[in-house]
Tab-separated table of C-alpha atoms in Angstrom:
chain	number	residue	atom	x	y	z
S	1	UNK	CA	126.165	115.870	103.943
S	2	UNK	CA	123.242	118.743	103.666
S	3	UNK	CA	120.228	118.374	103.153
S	4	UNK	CA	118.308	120.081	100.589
S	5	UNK	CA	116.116	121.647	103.422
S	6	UNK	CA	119.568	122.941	105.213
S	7	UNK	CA	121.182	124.665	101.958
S	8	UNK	CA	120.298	128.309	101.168
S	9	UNK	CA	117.952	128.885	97.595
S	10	UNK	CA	120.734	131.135	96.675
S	11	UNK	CA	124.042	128.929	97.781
S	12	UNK	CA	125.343	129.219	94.218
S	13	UNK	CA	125.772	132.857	94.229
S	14	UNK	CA	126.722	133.431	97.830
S	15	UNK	CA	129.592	130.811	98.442
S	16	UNK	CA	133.057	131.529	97.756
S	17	UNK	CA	135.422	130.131	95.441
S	18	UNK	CA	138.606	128.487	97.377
S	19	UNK	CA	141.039	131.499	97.686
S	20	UNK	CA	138.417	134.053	96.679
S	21	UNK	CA	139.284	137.620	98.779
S	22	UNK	CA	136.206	139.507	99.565
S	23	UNK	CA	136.645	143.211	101.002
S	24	UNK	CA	136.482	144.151	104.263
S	25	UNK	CA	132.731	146.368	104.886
S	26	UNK	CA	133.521	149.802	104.466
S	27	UNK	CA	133.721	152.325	107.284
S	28	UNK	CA	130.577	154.706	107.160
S	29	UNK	CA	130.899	157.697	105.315
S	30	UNK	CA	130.771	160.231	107.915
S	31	UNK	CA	134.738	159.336	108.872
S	32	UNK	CA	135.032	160.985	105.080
S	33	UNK	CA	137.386	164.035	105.552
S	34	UNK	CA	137.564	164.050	109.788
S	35	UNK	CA	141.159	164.055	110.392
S	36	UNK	CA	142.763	162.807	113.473
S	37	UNK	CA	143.418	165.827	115.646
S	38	UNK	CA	147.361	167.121	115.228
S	39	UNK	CA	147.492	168.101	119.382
S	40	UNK	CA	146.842	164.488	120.036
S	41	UNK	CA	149.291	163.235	117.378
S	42	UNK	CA	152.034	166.029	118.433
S	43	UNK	CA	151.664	164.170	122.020
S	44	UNK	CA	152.394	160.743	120.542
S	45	UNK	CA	155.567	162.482	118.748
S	46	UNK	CA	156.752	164.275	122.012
S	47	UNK	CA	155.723	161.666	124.915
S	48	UNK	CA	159.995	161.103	125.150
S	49	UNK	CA	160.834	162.703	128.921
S	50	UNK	CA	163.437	164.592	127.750
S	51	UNK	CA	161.310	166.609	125.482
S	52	UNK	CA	159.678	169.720	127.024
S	53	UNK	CA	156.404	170.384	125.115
S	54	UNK	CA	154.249	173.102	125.149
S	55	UNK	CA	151.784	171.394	122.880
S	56	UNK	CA	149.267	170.067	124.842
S	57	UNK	CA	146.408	171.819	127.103
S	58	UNK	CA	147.312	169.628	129.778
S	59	UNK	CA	147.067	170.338	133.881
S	60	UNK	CA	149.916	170.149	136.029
S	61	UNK	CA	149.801	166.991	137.703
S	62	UNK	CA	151.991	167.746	140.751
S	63	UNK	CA	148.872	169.965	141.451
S	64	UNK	CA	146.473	167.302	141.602
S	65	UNK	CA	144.588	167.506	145.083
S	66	UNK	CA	145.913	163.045	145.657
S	67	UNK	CA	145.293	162.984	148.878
S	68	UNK	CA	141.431	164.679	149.333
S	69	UNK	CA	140.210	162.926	146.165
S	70	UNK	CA	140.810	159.431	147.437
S	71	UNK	CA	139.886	160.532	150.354
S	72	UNK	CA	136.625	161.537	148.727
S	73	UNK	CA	136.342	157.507	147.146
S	74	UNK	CA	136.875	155.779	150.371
S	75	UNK	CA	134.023	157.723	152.198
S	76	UNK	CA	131.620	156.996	149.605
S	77	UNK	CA	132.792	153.099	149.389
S	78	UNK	CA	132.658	153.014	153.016
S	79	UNK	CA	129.427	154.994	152.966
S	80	UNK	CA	127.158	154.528	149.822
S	81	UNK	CA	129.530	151.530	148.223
S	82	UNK	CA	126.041	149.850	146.855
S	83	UNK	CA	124.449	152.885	145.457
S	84	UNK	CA	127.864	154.084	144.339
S	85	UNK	CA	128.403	151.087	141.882
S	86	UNK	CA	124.681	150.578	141.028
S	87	UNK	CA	123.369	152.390	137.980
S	88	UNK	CA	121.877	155.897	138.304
S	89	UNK	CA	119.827	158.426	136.481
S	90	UNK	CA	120.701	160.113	133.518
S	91	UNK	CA	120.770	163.641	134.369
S	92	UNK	CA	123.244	162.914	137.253
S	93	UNK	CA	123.930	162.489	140.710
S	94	UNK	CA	121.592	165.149	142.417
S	95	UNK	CA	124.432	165.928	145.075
S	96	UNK	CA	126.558	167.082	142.512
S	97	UNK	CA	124.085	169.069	140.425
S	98	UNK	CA	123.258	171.033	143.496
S	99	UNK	CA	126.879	171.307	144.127
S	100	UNK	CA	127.411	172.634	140.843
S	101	UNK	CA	124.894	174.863	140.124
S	102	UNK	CA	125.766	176.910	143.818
S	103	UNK	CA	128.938	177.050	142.159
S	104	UNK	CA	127.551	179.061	139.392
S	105	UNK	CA	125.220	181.084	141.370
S	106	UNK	CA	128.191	182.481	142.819
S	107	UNK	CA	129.832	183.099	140.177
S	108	UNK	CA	126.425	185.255	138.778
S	109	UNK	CA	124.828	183.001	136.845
S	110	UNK	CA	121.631	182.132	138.863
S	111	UNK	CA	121.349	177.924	138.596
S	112	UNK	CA	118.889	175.161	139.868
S	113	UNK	CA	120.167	171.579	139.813
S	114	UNK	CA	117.631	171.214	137.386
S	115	UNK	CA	118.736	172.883	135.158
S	116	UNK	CA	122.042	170.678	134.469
S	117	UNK	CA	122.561	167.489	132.897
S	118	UNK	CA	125.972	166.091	134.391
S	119	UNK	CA	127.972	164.700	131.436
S	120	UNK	CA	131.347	162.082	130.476
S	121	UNK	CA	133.929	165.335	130.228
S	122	UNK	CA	132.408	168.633	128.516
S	123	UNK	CA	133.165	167.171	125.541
S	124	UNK	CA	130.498	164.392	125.744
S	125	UNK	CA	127.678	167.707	126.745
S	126	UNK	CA	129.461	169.375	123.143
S	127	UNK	CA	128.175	165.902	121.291
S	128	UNK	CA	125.007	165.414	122.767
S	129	UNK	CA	123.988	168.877	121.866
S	130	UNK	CA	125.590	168.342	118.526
S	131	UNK	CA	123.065	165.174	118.324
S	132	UNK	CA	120.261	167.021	119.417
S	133	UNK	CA	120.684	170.640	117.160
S	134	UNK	CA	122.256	169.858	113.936
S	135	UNK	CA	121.171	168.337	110.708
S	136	UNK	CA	123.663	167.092	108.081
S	137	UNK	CA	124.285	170.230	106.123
S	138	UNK	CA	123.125	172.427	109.142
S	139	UNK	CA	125.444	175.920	109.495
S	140	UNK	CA	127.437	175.919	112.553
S	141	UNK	CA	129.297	179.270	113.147
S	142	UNK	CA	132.648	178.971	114.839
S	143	UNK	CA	135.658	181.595	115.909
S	144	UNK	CA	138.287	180.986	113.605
S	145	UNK	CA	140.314	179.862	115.196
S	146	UNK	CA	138.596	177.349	116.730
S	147	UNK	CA	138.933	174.673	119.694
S	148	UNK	CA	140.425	171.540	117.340
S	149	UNK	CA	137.636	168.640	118.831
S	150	UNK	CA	134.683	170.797	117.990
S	151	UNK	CA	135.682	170.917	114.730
S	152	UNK	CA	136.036	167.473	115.018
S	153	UNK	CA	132.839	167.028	116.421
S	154	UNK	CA	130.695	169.225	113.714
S	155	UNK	CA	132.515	167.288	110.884
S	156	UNK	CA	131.439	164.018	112.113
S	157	UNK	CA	127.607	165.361	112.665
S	158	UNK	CA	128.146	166.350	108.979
S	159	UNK	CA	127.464	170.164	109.285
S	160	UNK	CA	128.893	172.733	107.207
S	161	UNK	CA	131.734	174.895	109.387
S	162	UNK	CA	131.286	178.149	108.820
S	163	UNK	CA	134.189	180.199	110.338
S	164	UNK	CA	133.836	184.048	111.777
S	165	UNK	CA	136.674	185.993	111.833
S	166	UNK	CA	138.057	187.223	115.301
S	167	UNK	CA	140.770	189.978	116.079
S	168	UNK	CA	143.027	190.217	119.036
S	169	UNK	CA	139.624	190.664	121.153
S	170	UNK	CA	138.090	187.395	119.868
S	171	UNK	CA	135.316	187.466	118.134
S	172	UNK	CA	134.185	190.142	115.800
S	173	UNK	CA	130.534	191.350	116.373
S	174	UNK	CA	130.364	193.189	112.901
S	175	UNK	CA	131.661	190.069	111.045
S	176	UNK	CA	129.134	188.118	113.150
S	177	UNK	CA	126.181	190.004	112.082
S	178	UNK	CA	127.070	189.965	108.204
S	179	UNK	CA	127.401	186.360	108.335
S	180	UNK	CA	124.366	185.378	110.437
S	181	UNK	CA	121.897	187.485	108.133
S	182	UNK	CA	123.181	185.479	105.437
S	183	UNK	CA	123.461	181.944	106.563
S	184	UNK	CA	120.644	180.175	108.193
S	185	UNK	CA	122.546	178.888	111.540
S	186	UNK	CA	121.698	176.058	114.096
S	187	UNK	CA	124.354	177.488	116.060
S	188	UNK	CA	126.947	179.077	117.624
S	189	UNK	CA	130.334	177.642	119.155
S	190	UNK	CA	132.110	180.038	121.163
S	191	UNK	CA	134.598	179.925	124.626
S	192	UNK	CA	134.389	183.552	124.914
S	193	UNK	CA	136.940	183.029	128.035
S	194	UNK	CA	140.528	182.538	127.412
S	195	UNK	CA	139.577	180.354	124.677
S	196	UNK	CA	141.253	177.717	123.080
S	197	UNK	CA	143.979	178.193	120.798
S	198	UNK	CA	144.387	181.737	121.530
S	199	UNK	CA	144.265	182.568	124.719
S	200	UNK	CA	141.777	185.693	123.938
S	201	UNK	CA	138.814	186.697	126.445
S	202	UNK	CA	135.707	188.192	124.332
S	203	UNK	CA	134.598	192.059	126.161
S	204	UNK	CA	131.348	192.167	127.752
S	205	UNK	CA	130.513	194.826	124.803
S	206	UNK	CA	130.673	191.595	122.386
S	207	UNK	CA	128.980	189.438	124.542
S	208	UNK	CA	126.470	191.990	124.601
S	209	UNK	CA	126.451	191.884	120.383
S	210	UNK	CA	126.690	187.963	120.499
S	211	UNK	CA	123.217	187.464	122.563
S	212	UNK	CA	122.056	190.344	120.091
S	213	UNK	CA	122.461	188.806	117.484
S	214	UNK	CA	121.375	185.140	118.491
S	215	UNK	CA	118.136	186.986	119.327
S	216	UNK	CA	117.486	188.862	116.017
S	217	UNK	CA	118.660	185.772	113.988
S	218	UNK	CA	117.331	182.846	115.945
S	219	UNK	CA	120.546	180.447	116.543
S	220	UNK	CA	122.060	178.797	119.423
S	221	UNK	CA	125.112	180.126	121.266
S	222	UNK	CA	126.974	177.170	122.486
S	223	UNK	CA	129.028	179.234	125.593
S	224	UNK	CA	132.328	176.885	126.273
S	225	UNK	CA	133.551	177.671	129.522
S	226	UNK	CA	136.735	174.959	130.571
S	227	UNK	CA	138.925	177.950	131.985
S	228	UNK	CA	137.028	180.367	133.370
S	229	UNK	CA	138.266	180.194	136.682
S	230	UNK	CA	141.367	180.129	135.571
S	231	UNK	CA	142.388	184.166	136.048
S	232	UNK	CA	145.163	185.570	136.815
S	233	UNK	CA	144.427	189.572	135.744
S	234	UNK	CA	141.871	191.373	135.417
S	235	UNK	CA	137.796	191.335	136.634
S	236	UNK	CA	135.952	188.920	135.672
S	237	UNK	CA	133.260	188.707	132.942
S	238	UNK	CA	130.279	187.935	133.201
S	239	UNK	CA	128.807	184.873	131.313
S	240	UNK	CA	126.692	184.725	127.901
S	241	UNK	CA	124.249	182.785	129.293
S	242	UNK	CA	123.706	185.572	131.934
S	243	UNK	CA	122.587	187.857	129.367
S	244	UNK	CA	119.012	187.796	128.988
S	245	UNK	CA	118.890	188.658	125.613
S	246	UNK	CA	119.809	185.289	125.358
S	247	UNK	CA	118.916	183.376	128.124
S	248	UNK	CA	116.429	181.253	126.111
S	249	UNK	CA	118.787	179.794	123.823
S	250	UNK	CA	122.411	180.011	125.357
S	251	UNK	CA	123.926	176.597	125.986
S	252	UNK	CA	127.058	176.456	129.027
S	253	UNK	CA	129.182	174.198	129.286
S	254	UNK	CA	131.702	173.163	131.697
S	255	UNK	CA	134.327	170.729	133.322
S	256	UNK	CA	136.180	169.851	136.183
S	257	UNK	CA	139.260	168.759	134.224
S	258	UNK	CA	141.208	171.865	134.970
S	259	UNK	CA	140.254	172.627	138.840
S	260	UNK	CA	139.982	168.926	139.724
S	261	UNK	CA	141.052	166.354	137.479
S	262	UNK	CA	140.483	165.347	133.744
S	263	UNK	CA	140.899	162.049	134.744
S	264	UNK	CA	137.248	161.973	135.922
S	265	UNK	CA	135.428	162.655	132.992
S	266	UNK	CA	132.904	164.618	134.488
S	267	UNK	CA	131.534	167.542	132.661
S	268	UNK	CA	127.427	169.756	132.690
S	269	UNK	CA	125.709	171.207	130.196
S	270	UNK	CA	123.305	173.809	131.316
S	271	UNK	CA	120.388	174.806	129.255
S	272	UNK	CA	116.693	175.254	128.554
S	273	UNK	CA	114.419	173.070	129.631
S	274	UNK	CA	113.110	171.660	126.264
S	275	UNK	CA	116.953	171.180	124.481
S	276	UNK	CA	118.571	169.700	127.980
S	277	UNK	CA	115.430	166.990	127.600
S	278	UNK	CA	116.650	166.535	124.163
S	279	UNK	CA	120.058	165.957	125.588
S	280	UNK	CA	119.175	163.438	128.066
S	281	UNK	CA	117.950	161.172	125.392
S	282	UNK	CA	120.953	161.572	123.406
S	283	UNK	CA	123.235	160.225	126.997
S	284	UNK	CA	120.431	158.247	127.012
S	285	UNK	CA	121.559	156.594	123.742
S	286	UNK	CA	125.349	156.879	123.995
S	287	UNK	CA	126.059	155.959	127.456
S	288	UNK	CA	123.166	155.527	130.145
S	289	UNK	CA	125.142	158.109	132.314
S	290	UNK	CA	128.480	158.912	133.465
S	291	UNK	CA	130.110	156.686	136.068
S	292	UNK	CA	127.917	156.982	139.170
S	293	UNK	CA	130.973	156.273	141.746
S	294	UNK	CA	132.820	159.521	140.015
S	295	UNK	CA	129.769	161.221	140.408
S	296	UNK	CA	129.145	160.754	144.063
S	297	UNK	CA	133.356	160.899	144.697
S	298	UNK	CA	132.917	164.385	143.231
S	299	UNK	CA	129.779	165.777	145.243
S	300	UNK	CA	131.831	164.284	148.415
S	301	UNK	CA	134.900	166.051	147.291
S	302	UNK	CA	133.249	169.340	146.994
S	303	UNK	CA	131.802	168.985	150.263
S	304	UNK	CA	134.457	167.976	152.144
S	305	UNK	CA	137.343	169.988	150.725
S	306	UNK	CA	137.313	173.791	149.399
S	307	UNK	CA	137.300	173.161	145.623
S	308	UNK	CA	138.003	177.407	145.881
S	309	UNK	CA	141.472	177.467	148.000
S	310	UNK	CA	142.391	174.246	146.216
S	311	UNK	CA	141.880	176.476	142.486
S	312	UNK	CA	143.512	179.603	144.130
S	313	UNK	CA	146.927	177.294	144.563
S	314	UNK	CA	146.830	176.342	141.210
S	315	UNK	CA	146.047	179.560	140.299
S	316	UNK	CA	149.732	180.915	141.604
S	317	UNK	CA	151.454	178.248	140.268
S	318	UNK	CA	150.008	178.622	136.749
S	319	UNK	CA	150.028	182.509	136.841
S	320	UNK	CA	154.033	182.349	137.930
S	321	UNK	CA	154.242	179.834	134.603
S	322	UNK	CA	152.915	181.934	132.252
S	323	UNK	CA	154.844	185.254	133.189
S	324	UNK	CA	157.813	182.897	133.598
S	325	UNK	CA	157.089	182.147	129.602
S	326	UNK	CA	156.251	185.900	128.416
S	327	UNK	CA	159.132	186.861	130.051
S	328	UNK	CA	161.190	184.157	127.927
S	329	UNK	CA	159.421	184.699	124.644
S	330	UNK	CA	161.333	187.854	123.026
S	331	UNK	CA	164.535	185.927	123.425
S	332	UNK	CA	163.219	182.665	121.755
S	333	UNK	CA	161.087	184.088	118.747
S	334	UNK	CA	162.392	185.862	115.733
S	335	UNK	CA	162.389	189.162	115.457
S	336	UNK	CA	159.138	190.758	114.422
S	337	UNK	CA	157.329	187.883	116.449
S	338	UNK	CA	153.371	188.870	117.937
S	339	UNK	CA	152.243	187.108	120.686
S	340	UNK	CA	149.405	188.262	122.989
S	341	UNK	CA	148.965	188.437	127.457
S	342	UNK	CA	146.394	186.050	128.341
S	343	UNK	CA	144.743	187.041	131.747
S	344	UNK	CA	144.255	183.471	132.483
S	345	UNK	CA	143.759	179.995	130.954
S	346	UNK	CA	146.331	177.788	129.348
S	347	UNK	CA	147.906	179.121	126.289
S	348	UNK	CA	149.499	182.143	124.398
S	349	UNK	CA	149.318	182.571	120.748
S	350	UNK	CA	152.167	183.634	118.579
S	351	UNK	CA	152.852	184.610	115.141
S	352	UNK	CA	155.924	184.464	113.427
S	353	UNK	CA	156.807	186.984	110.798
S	354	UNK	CA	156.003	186.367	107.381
S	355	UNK	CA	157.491	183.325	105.517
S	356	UNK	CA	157.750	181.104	108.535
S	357	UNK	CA	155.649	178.140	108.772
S	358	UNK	CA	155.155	176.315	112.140
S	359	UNK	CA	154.109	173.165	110.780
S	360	UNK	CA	157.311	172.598	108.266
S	361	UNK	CA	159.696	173.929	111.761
S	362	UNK	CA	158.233	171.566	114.009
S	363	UNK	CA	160.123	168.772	113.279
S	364	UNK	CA	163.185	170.691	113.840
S	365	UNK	CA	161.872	171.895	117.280
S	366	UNK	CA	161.093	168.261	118.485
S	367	UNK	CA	165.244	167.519	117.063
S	368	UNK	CA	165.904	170.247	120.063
S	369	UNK	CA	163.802	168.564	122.458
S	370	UNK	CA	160.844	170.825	122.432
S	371	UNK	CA	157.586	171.254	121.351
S	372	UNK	CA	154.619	173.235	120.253
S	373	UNK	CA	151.081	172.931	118.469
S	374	UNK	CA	150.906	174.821	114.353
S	375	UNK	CA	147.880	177.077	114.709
S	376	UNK	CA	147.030	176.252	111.451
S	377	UNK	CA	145.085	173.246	112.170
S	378	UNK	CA	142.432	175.482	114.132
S	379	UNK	CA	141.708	177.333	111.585
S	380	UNK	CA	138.435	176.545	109.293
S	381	UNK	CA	138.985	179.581	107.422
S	382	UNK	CA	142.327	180.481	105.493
S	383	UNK	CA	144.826	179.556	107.996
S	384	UNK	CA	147.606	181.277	109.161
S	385	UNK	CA	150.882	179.238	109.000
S	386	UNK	CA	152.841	181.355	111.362
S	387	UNK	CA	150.713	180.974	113.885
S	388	UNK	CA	151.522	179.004	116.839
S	389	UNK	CA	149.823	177.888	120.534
S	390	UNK	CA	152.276	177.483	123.085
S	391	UNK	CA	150.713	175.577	126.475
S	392	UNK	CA	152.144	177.158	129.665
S	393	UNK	CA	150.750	174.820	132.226
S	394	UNK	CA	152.435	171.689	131.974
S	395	UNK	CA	155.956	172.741	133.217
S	396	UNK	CA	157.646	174.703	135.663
S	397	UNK	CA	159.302	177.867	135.795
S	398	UNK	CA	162.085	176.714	135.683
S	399	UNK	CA	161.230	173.835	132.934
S	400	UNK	CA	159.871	176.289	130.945
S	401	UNK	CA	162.739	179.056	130.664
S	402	UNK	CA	165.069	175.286	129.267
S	403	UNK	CA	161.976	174.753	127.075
S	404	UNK	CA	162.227	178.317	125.495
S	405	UNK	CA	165.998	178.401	125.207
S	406	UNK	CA	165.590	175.110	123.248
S	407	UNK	CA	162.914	176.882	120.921
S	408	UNK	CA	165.536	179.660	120.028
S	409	UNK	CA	167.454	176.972	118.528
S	410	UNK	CA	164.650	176.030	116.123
S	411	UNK	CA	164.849	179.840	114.352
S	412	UNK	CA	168.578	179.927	114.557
């Protein structure tokens, strides 16, 4: 029996009635309109062997450096094994920083260890600054198209996507300008290097126009850089953030998933000092910091092994892939077909002549036992529905060339 003392002022009103079904809490309202990303659902469809599938942006694993990465993990259990499983600072092991930011000092964009914040995958360093920059309602500016989980990431900060157009060159300065003098912009979101879905690297003349422009209208550039070492043709370009127009408020960031593994997680973010604080409280927040024994099995890794030779083999093997796959295109696309020569990366883009729609012919690609991504999806403008991304990485040459003669089938 209860007591008077032990049953609630309000029990009346709050109990149930025997069989009584009350409604599970709602989700919160930010989920409202974020879709689940179709390259991650197109890998569910396609994750049968005997499908080839171009769709996703995936490394070849065969190319995996096995034996020097857990080579890298025993030294540091055998070596640091307490402060390699203890917690650590936010900002990152300071081995790996340093490591790190020589890396881009080489590559001409002059770096302190200071000036990075080591991240959970350069996707994690895309939703801290996210966290730290934009406002529900805030105006992000993106190429259109764009990289699918930024997208995702601005819709669930709330923001308002507003697309820019680009041309065969990426970005278009001109289109830029007109835009920024009429929205007020947080930011930003570019991968100016053999970005993602297209395959397009942005001139140094529109690099130029980019920090211009961030200057004269007081935004962020968010500078995405996964692939950049990732050439096959061609000089390379140098950086956003190198600029110093723009050097005050250009945000890089970058991964080891394609020259190392994505199975590590470990992305930076470089930027100025006030944001990257900003940042750090944000990690601070979502995850105290990434795994500490990745961390220091990364700075041993790059200074043990030569992260560059290591990249240069992968480089040959990725470069053969892709000519391997614009050699097979003509004879697997119908007639009338555009698709561009990436000088590095991991994707081409095609589009089909008028009144074919990847989306609707996908299903009859994956009855052929292949695959591809829609490019519509990437779009947060008008969309085009011929437009497709085709992944060259995954597969060899040899893969490939079965993978495109199975495609053909799908326009027969």
């Amino acid at each position: 029996m209860h007591s008077a003392a032990s049953t609630p002022a309000n029990a009346a009103t709050t109990l149930r009635n025997p069989g009584q079904t009350v409604p599970a809490p709602a989700y919160a309202s930010r989920l409202a309109g974020v879709a689940s990303s179709p390259v991650r659902d197109i890998l569910a469809l396609t994750a049968r062997p005997e499908v080839i599938s171009f769709a996703g942006g995936l490394p070849a694993p065969e190319l995996f450096d096995i034996t020097g990465i857990r080579a890298a993990y025993d030294r540091v259990l055998a070596e640091i094994p307490r402060q390699a499983l203890q917690y650590s600072t936010t900002e990152g092991d300071p081995e790996l920083r340093t490591a790190v930011a020589d890396r881009l000092t080489d590559r001409g964009l002059p770096t302190d260890a200071d000036d990075l914040l080591i991240t959970t995958g350069s996707q994690q360093a895309l939703t801290l600054l996210t966290t730290a920059l934009v406002e529900p309602g805030g105006v992000v500016l993106v190429e259109d198209p764009c990289y699918l989980a930024a997208l995702q990431t601005f819709a669930f900060a709330g923001a308002r996507v507003v697309p820019v157009p680009t041309d065969d060159q990426g970005l278009i300065p001109a289109a830029l300008e007109e835009i920024a003098a009429r929205e007020k912009a947080t930011l930003l979101y570019i991968i100016p290097t053999f970005q993602n879905p297209t395959g397009r690297t942005l001139p140094a003349e529109r690099r130029a126009a980019v920090a211009e422009a961030a200057a004269r209208h007081g935004f962020w550039i968010v500078e995405d850089d996964p692939y950049g070492e990732l050439r096959y043709d061609g000089e390379r370009v140098p950086s956003i953030a190198a600029d110093p127009t723009a050097a005050d408020r250009t945000v890089l960031l970058g991964s080891f998933s394609k020259v190392m593994a994505p199975g590590l997680r470990l992305g930076f973010l470089r930027a100025p000092a006030g944001l990257r604080r900003a940042c750090v409280i944000a990690k601070q927040a979502a995850d105290l910091h990434t795994s500490s024994i990745d961390q220091a099995a990364a700075a041993r890794y790059l200074r043990d092994s030569d992260l560059d030779a290591h990249v240069a083999g992968m480089r040959a093997a990725y470069q053969e892939r892709r000519d391997a796959m614009l050699e097979g295109l003509p004879a697997a696309l119908p007639e009338g077909s555009r698709w561009n020569r990436p000088e590095g990366g991991m994707f081409i883009w095609v589009n089909l002549p008028d009144g074919h729609d990847a989306t609707a012919l996908l299903r009859t690609a994956i009855g052929h036992e292949v695959a591809y991504v829609p490019g519509a999806p990437f779009f947060s403008g008008e969309p085009d529905p011929g437009s497709v991304r085709l992944s060259f990485t995954t597969h060899s040459a040899e893969e490939i060339g079965e993978g495109l003669r199975r495609l053909a089938k799908t326009f027969a």
